[in-house]
XYZ file of C-alpha atoms in Angstrom:
589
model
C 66.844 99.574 -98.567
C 67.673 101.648 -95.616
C 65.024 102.952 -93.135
C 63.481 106.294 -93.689
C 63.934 108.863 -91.014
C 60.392 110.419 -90.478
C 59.451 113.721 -90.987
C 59.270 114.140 -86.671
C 62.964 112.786 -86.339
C 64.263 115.383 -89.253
C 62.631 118.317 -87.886
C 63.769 117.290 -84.179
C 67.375 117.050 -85.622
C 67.225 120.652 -86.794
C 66.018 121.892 -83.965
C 68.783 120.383 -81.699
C 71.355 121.314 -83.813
C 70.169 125.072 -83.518
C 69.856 124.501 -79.644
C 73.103 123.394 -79.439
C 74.585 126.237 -81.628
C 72.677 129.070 -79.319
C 73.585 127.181 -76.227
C 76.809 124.938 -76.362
C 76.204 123.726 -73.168
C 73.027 122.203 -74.300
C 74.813 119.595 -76.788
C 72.607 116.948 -77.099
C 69.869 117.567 -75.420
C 66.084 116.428 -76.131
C 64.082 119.670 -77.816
C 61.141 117.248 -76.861
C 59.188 117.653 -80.305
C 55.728 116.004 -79.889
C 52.420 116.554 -82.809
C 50.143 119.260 -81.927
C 47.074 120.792 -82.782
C 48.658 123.857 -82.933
C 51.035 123.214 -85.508
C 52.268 120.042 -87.261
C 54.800 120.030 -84.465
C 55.534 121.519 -80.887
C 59.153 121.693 -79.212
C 58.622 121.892 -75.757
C 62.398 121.609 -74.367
C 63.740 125.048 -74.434
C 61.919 126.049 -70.837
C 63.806 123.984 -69.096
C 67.295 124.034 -70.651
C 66.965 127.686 -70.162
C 65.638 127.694 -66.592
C 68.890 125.161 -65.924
C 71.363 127.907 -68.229
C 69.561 131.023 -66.312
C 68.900 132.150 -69.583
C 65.570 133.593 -70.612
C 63.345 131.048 -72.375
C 61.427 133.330 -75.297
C 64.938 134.943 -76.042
C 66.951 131.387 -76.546
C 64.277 130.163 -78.376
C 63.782 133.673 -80.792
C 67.924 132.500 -80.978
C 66.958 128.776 -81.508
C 64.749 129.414 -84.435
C 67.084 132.392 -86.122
C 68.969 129.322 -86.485
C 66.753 127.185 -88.657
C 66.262 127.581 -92.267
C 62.893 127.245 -93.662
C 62.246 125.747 -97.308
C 62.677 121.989 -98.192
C 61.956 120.497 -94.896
C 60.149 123.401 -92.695
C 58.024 125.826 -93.750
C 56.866 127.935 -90.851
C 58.598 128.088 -87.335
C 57.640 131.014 -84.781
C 57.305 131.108 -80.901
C 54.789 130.422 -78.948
C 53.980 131.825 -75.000
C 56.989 131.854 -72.960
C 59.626 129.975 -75.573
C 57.446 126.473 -77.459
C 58.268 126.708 -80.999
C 55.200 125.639 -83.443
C 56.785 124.053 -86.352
C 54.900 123.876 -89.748
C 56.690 121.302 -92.629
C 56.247 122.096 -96.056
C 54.015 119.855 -98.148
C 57.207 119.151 -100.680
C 58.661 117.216 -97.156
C 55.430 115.046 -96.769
C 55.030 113.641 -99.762
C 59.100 112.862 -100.567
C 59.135 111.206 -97.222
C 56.307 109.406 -97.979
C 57.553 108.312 -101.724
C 60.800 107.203 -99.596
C 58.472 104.869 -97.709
C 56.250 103.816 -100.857
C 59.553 102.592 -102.448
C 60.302 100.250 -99.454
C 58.609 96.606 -99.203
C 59.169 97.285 -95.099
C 57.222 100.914 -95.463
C 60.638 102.577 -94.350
C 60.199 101.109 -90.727
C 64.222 100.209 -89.513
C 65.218 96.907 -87.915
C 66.162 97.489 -84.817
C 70.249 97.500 -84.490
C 70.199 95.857 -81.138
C 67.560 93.039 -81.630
C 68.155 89.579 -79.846
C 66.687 86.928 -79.176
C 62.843 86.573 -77.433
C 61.338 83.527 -76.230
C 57.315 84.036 -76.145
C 55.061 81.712 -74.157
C 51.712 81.923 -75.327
C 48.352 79.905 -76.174
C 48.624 77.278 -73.276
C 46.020 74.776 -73.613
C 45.211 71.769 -71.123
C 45.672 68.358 -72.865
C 42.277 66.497 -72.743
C 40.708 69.109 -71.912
C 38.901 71.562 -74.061
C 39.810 75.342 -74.880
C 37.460 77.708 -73.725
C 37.069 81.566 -73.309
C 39.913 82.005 -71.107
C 42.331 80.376 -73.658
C 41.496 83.272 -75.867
C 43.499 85.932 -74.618
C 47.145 84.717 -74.452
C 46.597 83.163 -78.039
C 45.345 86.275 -79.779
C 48.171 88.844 -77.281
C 51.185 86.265 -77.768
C 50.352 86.130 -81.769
C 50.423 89.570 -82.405
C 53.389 90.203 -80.573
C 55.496 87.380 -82.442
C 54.553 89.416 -85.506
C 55.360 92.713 -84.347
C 58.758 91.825 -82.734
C 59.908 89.651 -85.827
C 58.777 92.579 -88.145
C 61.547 94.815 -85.571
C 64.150 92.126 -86.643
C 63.875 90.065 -83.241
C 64.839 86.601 -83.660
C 61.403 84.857 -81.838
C 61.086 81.739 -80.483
C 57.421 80.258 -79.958
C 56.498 78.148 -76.679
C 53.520 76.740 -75.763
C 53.432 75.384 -72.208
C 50.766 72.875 -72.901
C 49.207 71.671 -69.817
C 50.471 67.911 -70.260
C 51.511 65.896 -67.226
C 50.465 65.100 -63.968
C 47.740 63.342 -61.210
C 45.215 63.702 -63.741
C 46.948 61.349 -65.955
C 46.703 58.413 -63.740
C 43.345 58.616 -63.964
C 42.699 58.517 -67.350
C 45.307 55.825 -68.366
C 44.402 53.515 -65.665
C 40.895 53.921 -66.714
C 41.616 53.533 -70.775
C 43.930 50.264 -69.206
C 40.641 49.034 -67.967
C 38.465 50.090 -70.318
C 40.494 49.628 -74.252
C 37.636 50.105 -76.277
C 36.801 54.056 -74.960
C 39.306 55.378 -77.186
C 38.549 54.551 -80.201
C 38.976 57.756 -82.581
C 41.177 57.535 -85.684
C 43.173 60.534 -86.111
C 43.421 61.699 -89.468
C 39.948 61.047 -90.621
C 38.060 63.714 -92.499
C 38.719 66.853 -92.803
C 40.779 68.869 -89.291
C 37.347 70.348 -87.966
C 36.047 66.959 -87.792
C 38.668 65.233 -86.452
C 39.543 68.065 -83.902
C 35.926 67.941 -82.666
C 35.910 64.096 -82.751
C 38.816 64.046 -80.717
C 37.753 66.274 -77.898
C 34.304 64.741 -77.725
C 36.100 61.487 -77.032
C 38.470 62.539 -74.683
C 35.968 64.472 -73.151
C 33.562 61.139 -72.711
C 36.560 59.564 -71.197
C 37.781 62.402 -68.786
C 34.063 62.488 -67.217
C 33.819 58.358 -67.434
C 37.421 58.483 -65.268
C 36.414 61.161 -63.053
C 33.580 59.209 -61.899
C 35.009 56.188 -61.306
C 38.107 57.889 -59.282
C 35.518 59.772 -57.033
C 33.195 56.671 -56.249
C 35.741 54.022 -56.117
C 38.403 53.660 -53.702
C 40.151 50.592 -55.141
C 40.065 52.415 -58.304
C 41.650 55.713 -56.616
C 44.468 53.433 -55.297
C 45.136 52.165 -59.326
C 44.789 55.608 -60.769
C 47.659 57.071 -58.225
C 50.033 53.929 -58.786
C 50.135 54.710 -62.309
C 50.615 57.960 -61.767
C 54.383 56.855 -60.366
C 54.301 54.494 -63.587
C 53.850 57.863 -65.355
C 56.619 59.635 -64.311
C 59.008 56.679 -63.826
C 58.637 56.337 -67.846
C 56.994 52.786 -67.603
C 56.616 51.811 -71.601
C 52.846 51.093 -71.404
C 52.120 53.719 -69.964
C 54.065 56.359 -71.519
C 52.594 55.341 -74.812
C 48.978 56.108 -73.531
C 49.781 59.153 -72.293
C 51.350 59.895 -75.889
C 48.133 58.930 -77.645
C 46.288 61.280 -74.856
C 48.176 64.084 -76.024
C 48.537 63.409 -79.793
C 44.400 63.522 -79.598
C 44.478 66.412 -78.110
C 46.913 68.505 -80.241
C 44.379 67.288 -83.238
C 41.746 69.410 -81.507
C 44.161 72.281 -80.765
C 45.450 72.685 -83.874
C 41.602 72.584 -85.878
C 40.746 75.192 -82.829
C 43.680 77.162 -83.786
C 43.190 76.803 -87.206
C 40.034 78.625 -86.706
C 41.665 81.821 -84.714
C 43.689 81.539 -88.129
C 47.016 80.917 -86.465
C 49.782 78.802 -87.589
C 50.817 76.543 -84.275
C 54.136 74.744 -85.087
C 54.555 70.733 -83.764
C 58.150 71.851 -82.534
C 56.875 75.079 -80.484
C 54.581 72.850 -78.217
C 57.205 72.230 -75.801
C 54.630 71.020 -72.993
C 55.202 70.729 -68.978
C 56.741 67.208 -69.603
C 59.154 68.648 -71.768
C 61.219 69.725 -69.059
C 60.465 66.478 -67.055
C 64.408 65.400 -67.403
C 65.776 68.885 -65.705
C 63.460 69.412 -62.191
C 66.174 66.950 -59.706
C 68.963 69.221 -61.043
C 67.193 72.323 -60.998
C 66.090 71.459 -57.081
C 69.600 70.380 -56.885
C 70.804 73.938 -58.231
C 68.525 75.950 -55.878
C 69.567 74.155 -52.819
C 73.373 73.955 -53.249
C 73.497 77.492 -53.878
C 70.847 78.657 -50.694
C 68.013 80.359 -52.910
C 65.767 77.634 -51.868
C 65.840 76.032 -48.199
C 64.027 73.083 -46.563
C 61.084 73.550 -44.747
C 58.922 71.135 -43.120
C 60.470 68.534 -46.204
C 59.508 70.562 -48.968
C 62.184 72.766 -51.005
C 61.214 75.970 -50.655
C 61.963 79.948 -51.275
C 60.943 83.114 -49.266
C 60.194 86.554 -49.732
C 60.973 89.116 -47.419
C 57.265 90.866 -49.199
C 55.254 87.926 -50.162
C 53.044 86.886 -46.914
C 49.929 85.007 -46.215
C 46.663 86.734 -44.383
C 48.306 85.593 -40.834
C 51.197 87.481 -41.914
C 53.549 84.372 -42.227
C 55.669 84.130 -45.179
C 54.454 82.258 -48.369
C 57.480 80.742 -49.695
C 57.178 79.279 -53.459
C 57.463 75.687 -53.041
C 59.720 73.898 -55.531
C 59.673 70.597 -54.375
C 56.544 69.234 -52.650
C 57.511 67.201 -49.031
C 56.000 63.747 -50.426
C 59.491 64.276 -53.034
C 56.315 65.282 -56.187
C 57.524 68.858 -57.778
C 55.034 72.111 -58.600
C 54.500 74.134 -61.591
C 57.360 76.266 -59.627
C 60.182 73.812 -60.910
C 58.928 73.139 -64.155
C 58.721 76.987 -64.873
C 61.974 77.637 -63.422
C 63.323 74.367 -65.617
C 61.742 76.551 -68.314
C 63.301 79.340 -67.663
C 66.860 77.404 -67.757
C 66.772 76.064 -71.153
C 65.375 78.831 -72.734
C 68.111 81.072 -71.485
C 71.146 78.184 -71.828
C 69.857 76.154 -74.846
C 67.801 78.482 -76.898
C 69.997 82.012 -76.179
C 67.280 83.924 -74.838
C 68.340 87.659 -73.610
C 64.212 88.368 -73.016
C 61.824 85.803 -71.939
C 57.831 86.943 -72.598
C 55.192 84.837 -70.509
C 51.762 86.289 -71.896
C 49.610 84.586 -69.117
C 46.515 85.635 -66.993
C 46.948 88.728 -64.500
C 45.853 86.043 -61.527
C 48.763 84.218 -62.141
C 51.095 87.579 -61.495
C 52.458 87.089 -57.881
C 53.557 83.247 -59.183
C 55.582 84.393 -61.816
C 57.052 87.722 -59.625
C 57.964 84.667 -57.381
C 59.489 82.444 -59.957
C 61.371 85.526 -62.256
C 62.708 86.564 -58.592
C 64.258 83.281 -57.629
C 65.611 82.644 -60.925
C 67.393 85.946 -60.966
C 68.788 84.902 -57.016
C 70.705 81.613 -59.272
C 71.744 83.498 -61.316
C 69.708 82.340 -64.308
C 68.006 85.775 -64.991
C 70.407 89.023 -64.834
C 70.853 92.454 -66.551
C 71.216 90.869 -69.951
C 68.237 88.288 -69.715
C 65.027 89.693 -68.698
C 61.770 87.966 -68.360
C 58.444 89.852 -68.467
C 55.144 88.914 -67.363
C 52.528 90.308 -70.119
C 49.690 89.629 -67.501
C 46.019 90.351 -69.194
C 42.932 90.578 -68.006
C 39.228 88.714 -68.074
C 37.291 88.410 -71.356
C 33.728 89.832 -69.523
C 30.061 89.095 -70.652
C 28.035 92.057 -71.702
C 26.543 92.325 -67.803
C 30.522 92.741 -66.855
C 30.946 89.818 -65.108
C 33.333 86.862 -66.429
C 31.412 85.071 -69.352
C 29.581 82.449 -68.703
C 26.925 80.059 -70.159
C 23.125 80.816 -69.368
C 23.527 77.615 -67.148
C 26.767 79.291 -65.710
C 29.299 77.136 -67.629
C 32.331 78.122 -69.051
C 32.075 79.393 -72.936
C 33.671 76.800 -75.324
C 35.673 79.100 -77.405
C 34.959 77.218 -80.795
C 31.238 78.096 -79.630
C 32.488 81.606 -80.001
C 34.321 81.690 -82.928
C 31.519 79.968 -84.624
C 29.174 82.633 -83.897
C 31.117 85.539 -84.787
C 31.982 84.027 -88.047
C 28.121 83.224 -88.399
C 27.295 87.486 -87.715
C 30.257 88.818 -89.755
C 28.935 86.462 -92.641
C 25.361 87.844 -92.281
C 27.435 91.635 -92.295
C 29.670 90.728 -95.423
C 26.435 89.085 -97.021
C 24.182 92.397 -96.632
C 26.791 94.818 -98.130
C 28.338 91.880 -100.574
C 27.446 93.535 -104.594
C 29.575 90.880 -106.695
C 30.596 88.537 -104.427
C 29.389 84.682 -104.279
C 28.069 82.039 -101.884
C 32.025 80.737 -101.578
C 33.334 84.350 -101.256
C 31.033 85.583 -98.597
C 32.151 82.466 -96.143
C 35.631 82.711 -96.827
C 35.027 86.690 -96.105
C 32.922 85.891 -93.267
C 35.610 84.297 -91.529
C 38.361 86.949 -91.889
C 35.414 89.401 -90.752
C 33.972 87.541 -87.807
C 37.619 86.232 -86.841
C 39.458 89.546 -87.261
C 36.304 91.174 -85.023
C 37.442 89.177 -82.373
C 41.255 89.768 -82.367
C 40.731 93.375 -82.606
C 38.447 93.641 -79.490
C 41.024 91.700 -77.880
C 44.051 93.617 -79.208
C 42.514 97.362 -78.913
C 41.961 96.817 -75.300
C 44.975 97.085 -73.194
C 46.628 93.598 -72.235
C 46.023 94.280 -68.309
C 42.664 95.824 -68.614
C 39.325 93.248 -68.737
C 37.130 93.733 -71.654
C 33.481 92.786 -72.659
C 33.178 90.462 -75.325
C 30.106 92.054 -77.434
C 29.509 90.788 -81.258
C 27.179 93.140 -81.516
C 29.425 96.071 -81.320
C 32.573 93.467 -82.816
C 30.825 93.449 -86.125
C 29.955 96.700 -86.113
C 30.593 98.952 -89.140
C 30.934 102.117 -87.484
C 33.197 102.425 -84.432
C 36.876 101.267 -83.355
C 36.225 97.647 -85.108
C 38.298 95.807 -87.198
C 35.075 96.039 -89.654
C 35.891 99.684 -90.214
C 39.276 99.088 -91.085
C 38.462 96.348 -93.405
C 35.884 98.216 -94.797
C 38.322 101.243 -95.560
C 40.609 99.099 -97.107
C 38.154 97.567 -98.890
C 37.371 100.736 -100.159
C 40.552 101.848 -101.526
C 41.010 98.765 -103.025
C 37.654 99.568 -105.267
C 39.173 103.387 -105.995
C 42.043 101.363 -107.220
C 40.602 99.147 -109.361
C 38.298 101.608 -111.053
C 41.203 104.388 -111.553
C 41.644 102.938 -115.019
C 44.736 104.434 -116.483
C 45.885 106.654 -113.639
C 48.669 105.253 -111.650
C 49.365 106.529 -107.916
C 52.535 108.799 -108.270
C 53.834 111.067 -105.961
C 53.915 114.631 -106.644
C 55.871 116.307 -103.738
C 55.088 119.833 -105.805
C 51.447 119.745 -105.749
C 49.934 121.609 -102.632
C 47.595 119.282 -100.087
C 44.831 120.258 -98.681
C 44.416 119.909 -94.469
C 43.428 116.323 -94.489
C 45.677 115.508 -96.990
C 48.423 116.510 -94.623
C 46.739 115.038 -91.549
C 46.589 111.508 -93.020
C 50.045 112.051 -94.670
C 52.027 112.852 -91.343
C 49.945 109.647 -89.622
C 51.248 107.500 -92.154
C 54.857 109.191 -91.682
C 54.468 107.799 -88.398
C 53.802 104.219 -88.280
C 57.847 103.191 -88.090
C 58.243 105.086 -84.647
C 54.550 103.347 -83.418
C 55.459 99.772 -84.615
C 58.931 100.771 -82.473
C 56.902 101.553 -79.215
C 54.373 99.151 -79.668
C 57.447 96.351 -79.893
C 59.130 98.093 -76.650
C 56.203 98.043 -74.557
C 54.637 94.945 -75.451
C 51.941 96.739 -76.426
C 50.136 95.845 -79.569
C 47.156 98.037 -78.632
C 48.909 100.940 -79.684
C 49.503 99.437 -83.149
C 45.416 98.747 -83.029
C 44.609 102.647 -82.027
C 47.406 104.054 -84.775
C 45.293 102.117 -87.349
C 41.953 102.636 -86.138
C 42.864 106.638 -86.219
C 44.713 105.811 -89.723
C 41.125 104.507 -91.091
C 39.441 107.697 -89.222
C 42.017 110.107 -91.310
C 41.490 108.399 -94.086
C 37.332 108.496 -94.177
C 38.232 112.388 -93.536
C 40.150 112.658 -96.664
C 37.934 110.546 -98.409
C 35.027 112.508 -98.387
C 36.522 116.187 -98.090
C 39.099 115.391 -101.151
C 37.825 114.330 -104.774
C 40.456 111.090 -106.091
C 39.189 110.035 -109.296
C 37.686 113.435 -110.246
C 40.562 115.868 -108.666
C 41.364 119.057 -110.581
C 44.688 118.246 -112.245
C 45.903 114.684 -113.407
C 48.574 115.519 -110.860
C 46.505 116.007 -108.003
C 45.037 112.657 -109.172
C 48.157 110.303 -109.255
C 49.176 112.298 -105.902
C 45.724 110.781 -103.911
C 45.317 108.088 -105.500
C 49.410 107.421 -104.017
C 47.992 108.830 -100.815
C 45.294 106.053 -101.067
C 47.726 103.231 -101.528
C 50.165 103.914 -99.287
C 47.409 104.513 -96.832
C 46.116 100.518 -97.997
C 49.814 99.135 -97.311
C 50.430 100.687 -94.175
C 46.735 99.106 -93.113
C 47.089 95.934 -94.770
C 50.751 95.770 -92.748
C 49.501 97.086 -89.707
C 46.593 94.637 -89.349
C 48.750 91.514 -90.346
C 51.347 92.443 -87.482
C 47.620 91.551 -85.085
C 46.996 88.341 -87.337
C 44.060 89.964 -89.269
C 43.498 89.600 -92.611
C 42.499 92.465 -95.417
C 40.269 91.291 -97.981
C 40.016 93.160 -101.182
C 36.314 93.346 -102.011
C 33.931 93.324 -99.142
């Protein structure tokens, strides 16, 4: 089905076509029609096309609305102060736009005509190591925005830049070499929470075990780097430990991610060794063609406005002097195969705010070869810190980083004490399984309703809250539709564009209207907290109507079918809205 024009484009079509009958000259331009609380609608354009015509503003736009009927589509147009037109649609327009919507599986939202092709890199955890707080963020940001650019008709591609080669490595196979019997975990064994936790503890044993040794024994030291040439020479043995390293690992990753309730895909973990094959030629590249330069042996490339505290330049170094290469060639390696070998025309990296002068570094020298230009962009969408409640970076009582299964585990634990207080009909195996949509969607809507750049305090308290911009409110609200549903018994939800609607009737009607032009924004700024604020106000509209509009017992069968259609349509666009951020919508809570 084709996309449905919403009520605000129709009405700012009419209007520019009037402008551009009372002043030719005008063809085309913006009548700048925004919501108001004045009217449905304001146009706000008229002052300055006539202040450019020399014309007088109230008189051009008396002229401007002489020219628009009023009926099917508007119902009430006048002037306002010195030439704003207040425009009024008629309830008739509402609800047909609306049905137009209902009868689409997309909600009416278009595909965008000049999608292409996005590579996101997201959820970037350290092999052999475990995730913790910080790994939240770019997992929970980079999710939702696969959703909401596919749903635009992007073609995504998934990347995560696993942290998987490097010094550390030595260390740990030499000592494994040493030591066979450390590693000793069976993967596969029980059920993925198990064997995800299993596999961590293990590697975690070993990583300390290793650490030790490298720090208290020279000889040991000496070993540890030797292999690490072994490493990246691709010396069988060796190679096949470091495989088993990171096989472990991605167990754990996957029952962590499993958790956050996101599907991770083998073939989208494309790791720092995955672009192992390209750094010589990419150094290679750089140098032939003067972006980078030699200096004191290392490959490196300066910035007229990137300089160090005694006001030298800092130059990103590429190649390290000892011949070793920096996350700078593997990310610019990156940035080559995503644009030559998977078509890229944007490139996404959703990666911590303290990393932002790196990338600024690596996007600019990549556009100096060449490899970036006006029809491949790459974007940094930098976020902030996740915060305790005292607003400093979360921490442990004994100041340790915060495991982030710890995490999820509690707020799955609170939501399931929430769910289990309100639960009527619902059993033991219903209130975990609820429990974990609850506590899990709590903690990708804090995440998501906060602006990427801004740092935000993780509180459960408030997370699980009922009342308030939570994702427990929304659930609960379509929760609660859901039950209206199910008890409306032989009334169906039809629309009835002839009945009249009362004020929040319209109010949550010409929200809904608006959800394709907000999934649109939200896509073209990266920014799914709008999507989380349109739906939190959605909810808010929605408890208005609720308790100011009978459903079930309305005056007329008519008026019935035409809230009870308000009240699904309202349940689709939430159900949609909150799957684009990766939460789920149960249907009894």
């Amino acid at each position: 089905m084709a996309s449905v024009p919403s009520l605000a484009s129709s009405v700012n079509q009419r209007v520019a076509d009037a402008l551009a009958s009372a002043l030719p000259e005008a063809g085309g331009a913006d009548p700048l029609l925004r919501r108001s609380d004045r009217a449905d609608f304001q146009a706000n354009g008229i002052l300055a096309l006539a202040k450019k015509a020399k014309a007088n503003p109230r008189e051009l736009a008396t002229t401007v609305v002489e020219g628009i009927p009023t009926g099917e589509l508007i119902q009430e147009i006048e002037v306002s102060g010195p030439g704003f037109l207040n425009i009024t649609v008629a309830d008739r327009a509402i609800i047909s736009t609306l049905a137009a919507r209902a009868a689409d599986d997309r909600l009416g939202v278009p595909l965008n005509a000049s999608a292409g092709t996005t590579v996101i890199d997201y959820a970037q955890p350290n092999v052999a190591k475990e995730m913790h707080v910080g790994h939240l963020r770019s997992a929970v940001i980079g999710a939702a925005m696969v959703e909401i650019l596919e749903f635009t008709g992007e073609k995504v591609v998934r990347r995560h830049h696993i942290g998987d080669w490097g010094t550390q490595f030595g260390m740990l196979i030499q000592y494994l070499l040493e030591h066979p019997h450390e590693l000793d975990h069976k993967s596969g064994e029980g059920d993925e929470q198990a064997s995800g936790e299993e596999a961590m503890s293990n590697l975690n044993r070993l990583y300390k075990a290793s650490r030790a040794l490298f720090d208290s024994d020279e000889e040991f030291k000496t070993r540890a780097r030797a292999r690490v040439v072994d490493l990246q020479a691709g010396e069988p043995e060796t190679l096949a430990l470091w495989q088993r390293f990171v096989d472990e690992s991605k167990i754990y990753f996957y029952s962590v991610f499993n958790k956050l309730d996101m599907d991770i895909q083998d073939p989208d973990v494309v790791g720092e060794s995955g672009y192992n094959d390209m750094l010589v030629e990419t150094c290679k590249l750089l140098e032939e063609s003067g972006v980078a330069v030699r200096s004191n042996g290392a490959l490196c490339v300066f910035f007229e406005d990137v300089k160090g505290p005694d006001g030298n330049p800092t130059p990103l170094i590429v190649q390290k002097s000892d011949g070793g290469f920096g996350y700078a060639a593997t990310d610019l390696s990156a940035i080559r195969d995503r644009v030559t070998n998977l078509g890229a025309t944007e490139l996404i990296y959703v990666v911590d705010a303290r990393q932002s002068l790196h990338f600024k570094m690596v996007f600019e020298t990549a556009r100096r070869a060449g490899w970036l230009n006006d029809d491949v962009k790459a974007v940094q969408l930098a976020f902030g810190t996740v915060l305790g409640k005292d607003g400093k970076p979360f921490k442990t009582r004994e100041g340790e980083t915060v495991r982030l299964v710890d995490l999820l585990d509690e707020a799955i634990e609170r939501a399931s004490a929430v769910v289990r207080e309100k639960a009527q009909d619902l059993t033991e195996a219903e209130i975990a399984e609820r429990g974990a949509q609850v506590g899990i969607g709590a903690v990708k809507y804090a995440d998501l309703s906060t602006s990427a750049a801004r740092d935000y305090k993780f509180d459960l308290d408030q997370m699980v809250s009922l009342n308030g911009d939570t994702s427990v409110y929304l659930q609960y609200a379509y929760a609660r539709i859901q039950s209206i549903l199910r008890k409306a018994g032989d009334a169906r939800p039809v629309a009835h564009p002839e009945v009249a609607l009362a004020p929040t009737e319209r109010a949550l009607g010409l929200h809904l209207d608006g959800f394709g032009e907000l999934i649109a924004e939200a896509a073209a700024e990266h920014a799914p907290h709008k999507l989380a604020a349109y739906l939190y106000q959605l909810a808010s509209l929605y408890t208005s109507f609720y308790s100011e509009c009978p459903v079930l017992k309305a005056d007329t069968a008519e008026q019935v079918e035409n809230r009870l259609f308000l009240c699904e349509l309202t349940a689709r666009t939430l159900s949609k809205g909150m799957s684009l951020l990766g939460i789920r919508t149960p249907e009894k809570l």
